């Protein structure tokens, strides 16, 4: 696999192939500066300055690349990412300017998930030079966090069950000398009854557990990061159809985001006291699976009637959010592949964002825009709380009318976050169904850089 740390290097004047970026308004002027041979070569490749298009032009015995972008004066994360996928292996620099935000897409565009390939690609790396040396470590750290999400989500459930998720979290904890704790077995049943209830039907090798990590000076502001770790979701006794089950290895995408964000926080040394929580389960089917109509008692003491066993993510998050609140954090952020309703409303690219405070929503939306990681706010509308009413318990885990499914799920979680706590909930897809430059098909970080932007602004 390509060494990601070698993909961006300081520009010390070493030999490199030039990349000229042009946009529509500058295209004619660029063409006038070319030789007849170069113009002929460009015409043969039908290059007209469109975004993500490129051409390779002769330059004596050498060559250079030209690529189209929307605006040469305001580059995005993705505008050079296609080049990182299609140009020959080698070293490159942008002619007449710096790559800026495009450094990120240059790295993520070279991501490959080749764990299961008998013959992984041996193609060499494309290295991009920059004089903005201070940006290199930050870009590589963010790209590594995205790659971590992709790797975890892309790994099949047999190899990424609760035990393997625990192992990945433990590796990150050891790397940053964080405190690490796992609750399982009888202690899980007593302390996190909804996590146990959802995960108890799984095979012993995929037994449920609560994973916790603490890091940072206790004098610093306390924050909690929570991630839904449903390593595979059959739907339980309310079983999914085969089409709905096919991608359920990605149902631990929230945990992957939480782990990646925790890694960034520790790696970059934010001045916070971090509490990471991952309820890790497999929602399986066996004789002891929890049933529709059962009533589970949560860690908070709130009783929950099970209207649908396929609405399990909110159950495990409920116990995790309760535990997070016991340490009185000033900010809680959770990530979850929680509802199909969010995808119906927003599609695969935009994570649904719900917050209690308008200011927090504004910060996250702006951070997402700045990092090319947009999210979209949905309401936590009090009028929909009645959809969670139960005749026999304090709450039902599933609204029977099918309305406002993403917001209703958010309102369920809201019951388990202490009143007054600043809280943000990302209902993310964690998957890219079709490839885009810098963003291959498969597991994807959606909302991660938005959350990281807020944390940097507050605690960096």
Short mmCIF file of C-alpha atoms in Angstrom, two decimals:
data_model
loop_
_atom_site.label_atom_id
_atom_site.label_comp_id
_atom_site.label_asym_id
_atom_site.label_seq_id
_atom_site.Cartn_x
_atom_site.Cartn_y
_atom_site.Cartn_z
CA UNK A 1 0.00 0.00 0.00
CA UNK A 2 1.21 3.52 -0.77
CA UNK A 3 2.91 5.32 2.12
CA UNK A 4 0.47 8.17 2.67
CA UNK A 5 3.12 10.21 4.47
CA UNK A 6 5.17 10.34 1.26
CA UNK A 7 2.39 11.78 -0.90
CA UNK A 8 3.03 15.42 0.11
CA UNK A 9 6.56 16.71 0.50
CA UNK A 10 8.25 20.08 1.00
CA UNK A 11 9.19 21.87 -2.20
CA UNK A 12 12.94 22.41 -2.09
CA UNK A 13 13.31 22.98 -5.79
CA UNK A 14 13.73 19.32 -6.65
CA UNK A 15 12.91 18.02 -10.11
CA UNK A 16 9.15 17.74 -10.61
CA UNK A 17 6.61 17.71 -13.41
CA UNK A 18 4.56 20.92 -13.63
CA UNK A 19 0.77 20.96 -13.32
CA UNK A 20 -0.90 24.04 -14.81
CA UNK A 21 -4.41 24.72 -13.52
CA UNK A 22 -6.77 26.69 -15.74
CA UNK A 23 -10.37 27.77 -15.46
CA UNK A 24 -12.81 28.92 -18.13
CA UNK A 25 -12.01 32.59 -17.79
CA UNK A 26 -8.29 31.98 -18.17
CA UNK A 27 -8.47 29.23 -20.76
CA UNK A 28 -8.02 31.39 -23.89
CA UNK A 29 -5.03 33.21 -22.44
CA UNK A 30 -3.42 29.91 -21.51
CA UNK A 31 -3.92 28.52 -25.02
CA UNK A 32 -2.29 31.60 -26.58
CA UNK A 33 0.87 30.87 -24.61
CA UNK A 34 1.23 27.39 -26.06
CA UNK A 35 3.25 26.36 -29.09
CA UNK A 36 1.45 25.02 -32.18
CA UNK A 37 2.55 21.49 -31.27
CA UNK A 38 1.20 21.86 -27.74
CA UNK A 39 -2.09 23.27 -29.00
CA UNK A 40 -2.43 20.36 -31.39
CA UNK A 41 -1.72 17.87 -28.60
CA UNK A 42 -4.31 19.56 -26.38
CA UNK A 43 -6.90 19.54 -29.13
CA UNK A 44 -6.24 15.86 -29.81
CA UNK A 45 -7.04 15.14 -26.15
CA UNK A 46 -10.17 17.32 -26.40
CA UNK A 47 -9.15 19.39 -23.40
CA UNK A 48 -11.26 22.54 -23.07
CA UNK A 49 -10.72 23.44 -19.43
CA UNK A 50 -13.62 21.53 -17.93
CA UNK A 51 -13.37 20.62 -14.26
CA UNK A 52 -11.57 17.33 -13.51
CA UNK A 53 -10.39 17.07 -17.13
CA UNK A 54 -6.70 17.11 -18.00
CA UNK A 55 -4.20 16.81 -20.82
CA UNK A 56 -0.54 15.92 -21.06
CA UNK A 57 1.44 18.28 -23.29
CA UNK A 58 4.97 17.97 -24.71
CA UNK A 59 7.69 20.34 -23.51
CA UNK A 60 10.83 19.58 -25.52
CA UNK A 61 12.03 16.20 -24.32
CA UNK A 62 9.84 16.48 -21.24
CA UNK A 63 6.12 17.07 -20.61
CA UNK A 64 3.71 18.88 -18.31
CA UNK A 65 0.07 18.47 -17.32
CA UNK A 66 -2.79 20.94 -17.60
CA UNK A 67 -6.02 20.49 -15.68
CA UNK A 68 -9.35 22.29 -15.53
CA UNK A 69 -10.74 23.70 -12.28
CA UNK A 70 -13.74 25.84 -11.43
CA UNK A 71 -11.69 28.77 -10.15
CA UNK A 72 -7.90 28.96 -10.05
CA UNK A 73 -8.09 31.58 -7.29
CA UNK A 74 -10.22 29.47 -4.95
CA UNK A 75 -9.31 25.80 -5.04
CA UNK A 76 -11.36 23.09 -3.35
CA UNK A 77 -10.23 19.94 -1.60
CA UNK A 78 -11.08 17.91 -4.69
CA UNK A 79 -9.96 19.95 -7.70
CA UNK A 80 -6.61 18.13 -8.11
CA UNK A 81 -7.74 14.77 -6.76
CA UNK A 82 -8.49 13.28 -10.18
CA UNK A 83 -4.92 14.02 -11.23
CA UNK A 84 -3.64 12.03 -8.27
CA UNK A 85 -5.56 9.06 -9.61
CA UNK A 86 -4.71 9.25 -13.31
CA UNK A 87 -1.27 10.84 -13.76
CA UNK A 88 1.77 8.56 -13.97
CA UNK A 89 3.63 7.86 -10.74
CA UNK A 90 6.12 10.62 -10.05
CA UNK A 91 6.68 13.99 -8.40
CA UNK A 92 4.61 17.08 -9.27
CA UNK A 93 4.24 20.73 -8.36
CA UNK A 94 1.58 23.27 -9.23
CA UNK A 95 2.92 25.85 -11.65
CA UNK A 96 2.39 29.45 -10.59
CA UNK A 97 0.84 28.81 -7.21
CA UNK A 98 0.30 26.54 -4.23
CA UNK A 99 -2.15 23.59 -4.10
CA UNK A 100 -3.67 24.87 -0.84
CA UNK A 101 -6.83 22.89 0.05
CA UNK A 102 -6.21 20.54 -2.89
CA UNK A 103 -3.43 18.84 -0.90
CA UNK A 104 -6.09 16.92 1.01
CA UNK A 105 -7.78 15.45 -2.06
CA UNK A 106 -4.41 14.61 -3.56
CA UNK A 107 -3.82 12.21 -0.66
CA UNK A 108 -7.34 10.82 -0.30
CA UNK A 109 -7.53 10.27 -4.05
CA UNK A 110 -4.77 7.69 -3.75
CA UNK A 111 -6.57 5.65 -1.10
CA UNK A 112 -7.00 1.98 -1.97
CA UNK A 113 -8.65 -0.77 0.05
CA UNK A 114 -6.66 -3.79 -1.04
CA UNK A 115 -6.71 -5.98 2.08
CA UNK A 116 -8.44 -8.84 0.28
CA UNK A 117 -6.74 -8.63 -3.10
CA UNK A 118 -4.38 -11.47 -3.98
CA UNK A 119 -2.29 -9.08 -6.06
CA UNK A 120 -2.56 -5.48 -4.82
CA UNK A 121 -1.55 -2.76 -7.23
CA UNK A 122 2.17 -2.08 -7.28
CA UNK A 123 1.72 1.29 -8.92
CA UNK A 124 3.99 3.90 -7.40
CA UNK A 125 2.82 7.07 -5.63
CA UNK A 126 2.12 10.49 -7.09
CA UNK A 127 3.92 13.00 -4.87
CA UNK A 128 2.84 16.65 -4.71
CA UNK A 129 5.25 19.35 -3.56
CA UNK A 130 4.32 22.41 -1.53
CA UNK A 131 6.13 25.36 -0.02
CA UNK A 132 3.49 25.56 2.70
CA UNK A 133 5.45 23.17 4.91
CA UNK A 134 3.34 23.91 8.01
CA UNK A 135 0.24 22.54 6.28
CA UNK A 136 1.74 19.12 5.56
CA UNK A 137 1.31 17.49 8.98
CA UNK A 138 -2.24 18.78 9.35
CA UNK A 139 -3.32 17.58 5.91
CA UNK A 140 -1.73 14.17 6.41
CA UNK A 141 -3.37 13.79 9.83
CA UNK A 142 -6.82 14.59 8.44
CA UNK A 143 -6.28 12.31 5.44
CA UNK A 144 -5.16 9.50 7.77
CA UNK A 145 -8.32 9.96 9.83
CA UNK A 146 -10.44 9.66 6.68
CA UNK A 147 -8.48 6.57 5.63
CA UNK A 148 -9.13 5.03 9.05
CA UNK A 149 -12.87 5.50 8.63
CA UNK A 150 -12.73 4.00 5.15
CA UNK A 151 -10.65 1.02 6.26
CA UNK A 152 -12.89 0.18 9.21
CA UNK A 153 -16.12 0.55 7.24
CA UNK A 154 -14.84 -1.37 4.22
CA UNK A 155 -13.77 -4.36 6.30
CA UNK A 156 -16.39 -7.17 6.30
CA UNK A 157 -18.26 -7.84 9.52
CA UNK A 158 -16.60 -11.20 10.11
CA UNK A 159 -13.28 -9.36 10.43
CA UNK A 160 -14.66 -6.18 12.05
CA UNK A 161 -16.91 -7.39 14.85
CA UNK A 162 -17.05 -5.92 18.37
CA UNK A 163 -13.79 -7.64 19.37
CA UNK A 164 -11.93 -6.27 16.36
CA UNK A 165 -13.39 -2.81 16.93
CA UNK A 166 -12.12 -3.02 20.50
CA UNK A 167 -8.68 -3.96 19.17
CA UNK A 168 -8.60 -0.96 16.82
CA UNK A 169 -9.60 1.37 19.66
CA UNK A 170 -6.97 -0.14 21.92
CA UNK A 171 -4.24 0.45 19.34
CA UNK A 172 -5.19 4.13 19.15
CA UNK A 173 -5.33 4.37 22.96
CA UNK A 174 -1.85 2.84 23.32
CA UNK A 175 -0.42 5.13 20.65
CA UNK A 176 -1.50 8.17 22.66
CA UNK A 177 -1.17 6.76 26.20
CA UNK A 178 -4.88 7.05 26.82
CA UNK A 179 -6.81 5.24 29.53
CA UNK A 180 -8.74 2.32 28.08
CA UNK A 181 -11.67 0.35 29.49
CA UNK A 182 -13.99 -2.32 28.14
CA UNK A 183 -17.20 -3.47 29.83
CA UNK A 184 -18.60 -6.85 28.77
CA UNK A 185 -20.40 -9.94 30.05
CA UNK A 186 -22.40 -9.66 33.27
CA UNK A 187 -21.04 -6.17 33.95
CA UNK A 188 -22.39 -5.02 30.59
CA UNK A 189 -25.81 -6.49 31.34
CA UNK A 190 -25.93 -4.64 34.65
CA UNK A 191 -24.37 -1.35 33.58
CA UNK A 192 -25.45 -1.00 29.95
CA UNK A 193 -28.63 -3.08 29.67
CA UNK A 194 -29.72 -1.78 26.27
CA UNK A 195 -26.30 -2.46 24.75
CA UNK A 196 -26.48 -5.97 26.16
CA UNK A 197 -30.07 -6.44 25.01
CA UNK A 198 -29.27 -5.55 21.41
CA UNK A 199 -26.07 -7.59 21.24
CA UNK A 200 -26.89 -10.68 23.28
CA UNK A 201 -27.98 -12.81 20.30
CA UNK A 202 -24.58 -12.64 18.58
CA UNK A 203 -22.07 -15.47 18.60
CA UNK A 204 -19.62 -15.49 21.50
CA UNK A 205 -16.84 -14.27 19.19
CA UNK A 206 -18.94 -11.18 18.46
CA UNK A 207 -20.21 -10.59 22.00
CA UNK A 208 -21.32 -7.04 22.84
CA UNK A 209 -19.21 -4.59 24.83
CA UNK A 210 -18.85 -0.94 25.77
CA UNK A 211 -15.51 0.56 24.75
CA UNK A 212 -14.29 3.68 26.57
CA UNK A 213 -11.19 5.82 26.24
CA UNK A 214 -10.10 8.77 28.39
CA UNK A 215 -7.34 11.18 27.42
CA UNK A 216 -6.08 14.62 28.33
CA UNK A 217 -5.65 16.83 31.35
CA UNK A 218 -8.62 16.63 33.71
CA UNK A 219 -8.36 20.40 34.16
CA UNK A 220 -9.21 20.98 30.50
CA UNK A 221 -12.78 21.25 29.17
CA UNK A 222 -14.53 17.88 29.06
CA UNK A 223 -15.90 16.64 25.76
CA UNK A 224 -17.46 13.30 24.83
CA UNK A 225 -17.35 11.65 21.40
CA UNK A 226 -19.81 8.78 20.91
CA UNK A 227 -20.04 6.42 17.95
CA UNK A 228 -22.62 3.78 17.05
CA UNK A 229 -20.74 0.50 16.74
CA UNK A 230 -23.29 -1.93 15.27
CA UNK A 231 -20.77 -4.12 13.46
CA UNK A 232 -23.50 -5.86 11.51
CA UNK A 233 -27.23 -5.25 11.49
CA UNK A 234 -29.49 -8.06 10.36
CA UNK A 235 -32.45 -6.06 11.62
CA UNK A 236 -32.94 -8.60 14.40
CA UNK A 237 -36.25 -10.43 14.49
CA UNK A 238 -37.68 -7.60 12.37
CA UNK A 239 -35.24 -8.87 9.76
CA UNK A 240 -34.09 -6.74 6.87
CA UNK A 241 -34.55 -7.89 3.27
CA UNK A 242 -31.36 -9.07 1.58
CA UNK A 243 -31.03 -5.80 -0.33
CA UNK A 244 -31.13 -3.85 2.93
CA UNK A 245 -28.66 -6.16 4.64
CA UNK A 246 -25.99 -6.14 1.96
CA UNK A 247 -24.18 -3.01 3.18
CA UNK A 248 -24.73 -3.53 6.89
CA UNK A 249 -21.04 -4.02 7.51
CA UNK A 250 -21.06 -0.21 7.43
CA UNK A 251 -23.44 0.11 10.38
CA UNK A 252 -20.43 0.70 12.62
CA UNK A 253 -19.61 3.78 10.56
CA UNK A 254 -20.46 6.02 13.49
CA UNK A 255 -17.87 4.24 15.63
CA UNK A 256 -15.33 4.61 12.83
CA UNK A 257 -15.97 8.37 12.73
CA UNK A 258 -15.70 8.63 16.52
CA UNK A 259 -12.40 6.73 16.56
CA UNK A 260 -10.98 8.85 13.75
CA UNK A 261 -12.02 12.08 15.46
CA UNK A 262 -10.52 10.90 18.75
CA UNK A 263 -7.29 10.09 16.93
CA UNK A 264 -7.18 13.62 15.50
CA UNK A 265 -7.88 15.18 18.89
CA UNK A 266 -5.05 13.28 20.57
CA UNK A 267 -2.61 13.52 17.68
CA UNK A 268 -3.04 17.27 17.39
CA UNK A 269 -2.99 17.78 21.15
CA UNK A 270 -6.26 19.69 21.63
CA UNK A 271 -6.64 21.15 25.11
CA UNK A 272 -9.54 18.94 26.15
CA UNK A 273 -10.35 16.07 28.47
CA UNK A 274 -11.64 13.52 25.96
CA UNK A 275 -14.09 10.72 26.69
CA UNK A 276 -14.63 8.36 23.75
CA UNK A 277 -17.51 5.86 23.96
CA UNK A 278 -18.32 3.09 21.48
CA UNK A 279 -21.14 0.64 22.18
CA UNK A 280 -20.05 -2.31 20.01
CA UNK A 281 -22.62 -4.97 19.13
CA UNK A 282 -23.91 -7.21 16.37
CA UNK A 283 -27.68 -7.13 15.93
CA UNK A 284 -28.08 -10.84 15.24
CA UNK A 285 -30.87 -13.41 15.29
CA UNK A 286 -30.99 -16.38 17.65
CA UNK A 287 -33.21 -17.89 20.32
CA UNK A 288 -32.26 -15.20 22.83
CA UNK A 289 -32.65 -12.19 20.54
CA UNK A 290 -34.62 -9.27 21.91
CA UNK A 291 -38.14 -9.13 20.55
CA UNK A 292 -40.72 -6.66 19.30
CA UNK A 293 -42.87 -5.80 22.31
CA UNK A 294 -40.10 -6.38 24.86
CA UNK A 295 -39.38 -3.60 27.33
CA UNK A 296 -35.72 -2.81 28.01
CA UNK A 297 -34.58 -0.80 31.01
CA UNK A 298 -31.80 1.63 30.10
CA UNK A 299 -28.77 2.71 32.09
CA UNK A 300 -30.63 5.97 32.77
CA UNK A 301 -33.58 4.03 34.25
CA UNK A 302 -35.81 5.02 31.33
CA UNK A 303 -37.84 2.05 30.08
CA UNK A 304 -38.11 1.48 26.34
CA UNK A 305 -40.72 -0.59 24.54
CA UNK A 306 -39.32 -2.24 21.42
CA UNK A 307 -41.52 -1.27 18.51
CA UNK A 308 -38.97 -2.51 15.98
CA UNK A 309 -35.76 -4.48 16.55
CA UNK A 310 -34.26 -2.80 13.50
CA UNK A 311 -34.23 0.52 15.37
CA UNK A 312 -31.38 -0.79 17.53
CA UNK A 313 -28.77 1.92 17.01
CA UNK A 314 -30.63 4.45 19.13
CA UNK A 315 -30.84 1.90 21.95
CA UNK A 316 -27.10 1.33 22.24
CA UNK A 317 -26.45 5.05 21.82
CA UNK A 318 -28.93 5.80 24.60
CA UNK A 319 -26.82 3.92 27.13
CA UNK A 320 -23.59 5.40 25.76
CA UNK A 321 -24.94 8.97 25.91
CA UNK A 322 -26.11 8.37 29.47
CA UNK A 323 -22.62 7.25 30.45
CA UNK A 324 -21.10 10.25 28.69
CA UNK A 325 -23.37 12.60 30.61
CA UNK A 326 -22.27 11.19 33.96
CA UNK A 327 -18.96 13.04 33.60
CA UNK A 328 -20.64 16.39 32.92
CA UNK A 329 -19.02 17.21 29.55
CA UNK A 330 -19.53 20.67 28.13
CA UNK A 331 -19.91 19.21 24.62
CA UNK A 332 -21.13 15.85 23.32
CA UNK A 333 -20.85 14.82 19.66
CA UNK A 334 -22.24 11.53 18.40
CA UNK A 335 -21.99 9.87 15.01
CA UNK A 336 -24.34 7.15 13.80
CA UNK A 337 -25.57 5.50 10.64
CA UNK A 338 -28.95 5.84 12.27
CA UNK A 339 -31.86 6.19 9.85
CA UNK A 340 -32.84 5.53 6.28
CA UNK A 341 -35.07 8.58 6.62
CA UNK A 342 -32.01 10.85 6.67
CA UNK A 343 -30.87 9.35 3.38
CA UNK A 344 -34.31 9.78 1.81
CA UNK A 345 -34.25 13.43 2.85
CA UNK A 346 -30.62 14.28 2.06
CA UNK A 347 -29.17 11.51 -0.08
CA UNK A 348 -25.79 9.84 0.54
CA UNK A 349 -23.53 12.89 0.50
CA UNK A 350 -24.98 15.08 3.26
CA UNK A 351 -24.97 13.95 6.89
CA UNK A 352 -28.04 15.05 8.81
CA UNK A 353 -27.02 17.33 11.68
CA UNK A 354 -29.14 17.92 14.78
CA UNK A 355 -28.18 20.19 17.64
CA UNK A 356 -29.83 21.78 20.64
CA UNK A 357 -28.10 25.11 20.14
CA UNK A 358 -28.29 27.22 17.01
CA UNK A 359 -24.76 28.51 17.61
CA UNK A 360 -23.34 25.00 17.56
CA UNK A 361 -25.20 24.18 14.36
CA UNK A 362 -23.88 27.35 12.73
CA UNK A 363 -20.30 26.50 13.74
CA UNK A 364 -20.57 22.99 12.33
CA UNK A 365 -22.19 24.10 9.10
CA UNK A 366 -19.52 26.74 8.53
CA UNK A 367 -16.72 24.30 9.41
CA UNK A 368 -18.17 21.79 6.97
CA UNK A 369 -18.33 24.38 4.18
CA UNK A 370 -14.74 25.41 4.81
CA UNK A 371 -13.51 21.81 4.67
CA UNK A 372 -15.65 20.65 1.72
CA UNK A 373 -17.50 18.36 4.14
CA UNK A 374 -20.99 19.82 4.05
CA UNK A 375 -23.76 18.71 6.38
CA UNK A 376 -27.40 19.76 6.61
CA UNK A 377 -29.36 20.64 9.69
CA UNK A 378 -32.61 18.86 10.52
CA UNK A 379 -34.92 19.89 13.36
CA UNK A 380 -35.34 18.46 16.85
CA UNK A 381 -38.98 19.49 16.82
CA UNK A 382 -40.70 19.16 20.21
CA UNK A 383 -44.01 18.47 18.54
CA UNK A 384 -42.71 15.12 17.31
CA UNK A 385 -41.87 13.79 20.78
CA UNK A 386 -45.37 12.33 20.98
CA UNK A 387 -44.41 9.89 18.22
CA UNK A 388 -42.24 8.06 20.76
CA UNK A 389 -45.04 7.47 23.26
CA UNK A 390 -45.62 3.95 24.55
CA UNK A 391 -48.65 2.50 26.32
CA UNK A 392 -46.51 0.32 28.58
CA UNK A 393 -43.12 2.07 28.96
CA UNK A 394 -41.56 5.51 29.11
CA UNK A 395 -40.63 5.46 25.40
CA UNK A 396 -41.10 3.43 22.27
CA UNK A 397 -37.98 3.03 20.12
CA UNK A 398 -39.86 3.35 16.83
CA UNK A 399 -42.55 5.73 15.63
CA UNK A 400 -45.37 3.78 14.01
CA UNK A 401 -46.50 6.58 11.65
CA UNK A 402 -43.25 6.77 9.64
CA UNK A 403 -43.11 10.58 9.76
CA UNK A 404 -39.88 12.58 10.32
CA UNK A 405 -37.88 9.43 10.99
CA UNK A 406 -34.47 11.11 11.32
CA UNK A 407 -35.73 13.82 13.68
CA UNK A 408 -37.71 11.34 15.77
CA UNK A 409 -34.57 9.22 16.18
CA UNK A 410 -32.73 12.35 17.24
CA UNK A 411 -35.44 13.12 19.79
CA UNK A 412 -35.07 9.62 21.20
CA UNK A 413 -31.35 10.25 21.74
CA UNK A 414 -32.12 13.66 23.22
CA UNK A 415 -33.83 11.94 26.18
CA UNK A 416 -30.49 10.41 27.19
CA UNK A 417 -28.34 13.55 27.00
CA UNK A 418 -28.37 15.62 30.22
CA UNK A 419 -30.50 18.73 30.02
CA UNK A 420 -28.46 21.83 29.20
CA UNK A 421 -25.54 19.93 27.64
CA UNK A 422 -24.32 21.22 24.29
CA UNK A 423 -24.94 18.25 21.99
CA UNK A 424 -24.56 17.57 18.27
CA UNK A 425 -25.82 14.46 16.49
CA UNK A 426 -24.62 13.37 13.03
CA UNK A 427 -26.81 10.88 11.19
CA UNK A 428 -24.23 9.94 8.56
CA UNK A 429 -24.28 7.42 5.72
CA UNK A 430 -20.56 6.51 6.04
CA UNK A 431 -20.62 5.19 2.49
CA UNK A 432 -20.11 6.49 -1.03
CA UNK A 433 -22.20 4.55 -3.57
CA UNK A 434 -20.36 5.99 -6.59
CA UNK A 435 -16.79 7.23 -6.90
CA UNK A 436 -15.91 10.92 -7.16
CA UNK A 437 -12.47 12.51 -7.43
CA UNK A 438 -10.66 11.97 -4.14
CA UNK A 439 -13.57 9.89 -2.86
CA UNK A 440 -13.62 6.26 -4.03
CA UNK A 441 -16.68 4.05 -3.82
CA UNK A 442 -17.03 2.43 -0.41
CA UNK A 443 -16.65 3.50 3.19
CA UNK A 444 -16.47 7.26 3.62
CA UNK A 445 -16.00 9.92 6.29
CA UNK A 446 -18.98 12.28 6.12
CA UNK A 447 -19.19 14.91 8.85
CA UNK A 448 -15.77 14.12 10.30
CA UNK A 449 -13.97 17.22 9.05
CA UNK A 450 -16.93 19.43 9.97
CA UNK A 451 -16.75 18.21 13.57
CA UNK A 452 -12.97 18.51 13.59
CA UNK A 453 -13.24 22.09 12.35
CA UNK A 454 -15.50 23.03 15.25
CA UNK A 455 -13.19 21.38 17.79
CA UNK A 456 -10.12 23.12 16.36
CA UNK A 457 -11.88 26.47 16.49
CA UNK A 458 -12.98 25.97 20.11
CA UNK A 459 -10.02 24.14 21.62
CA UNK A 460 -7.13 24.33 19.17
#
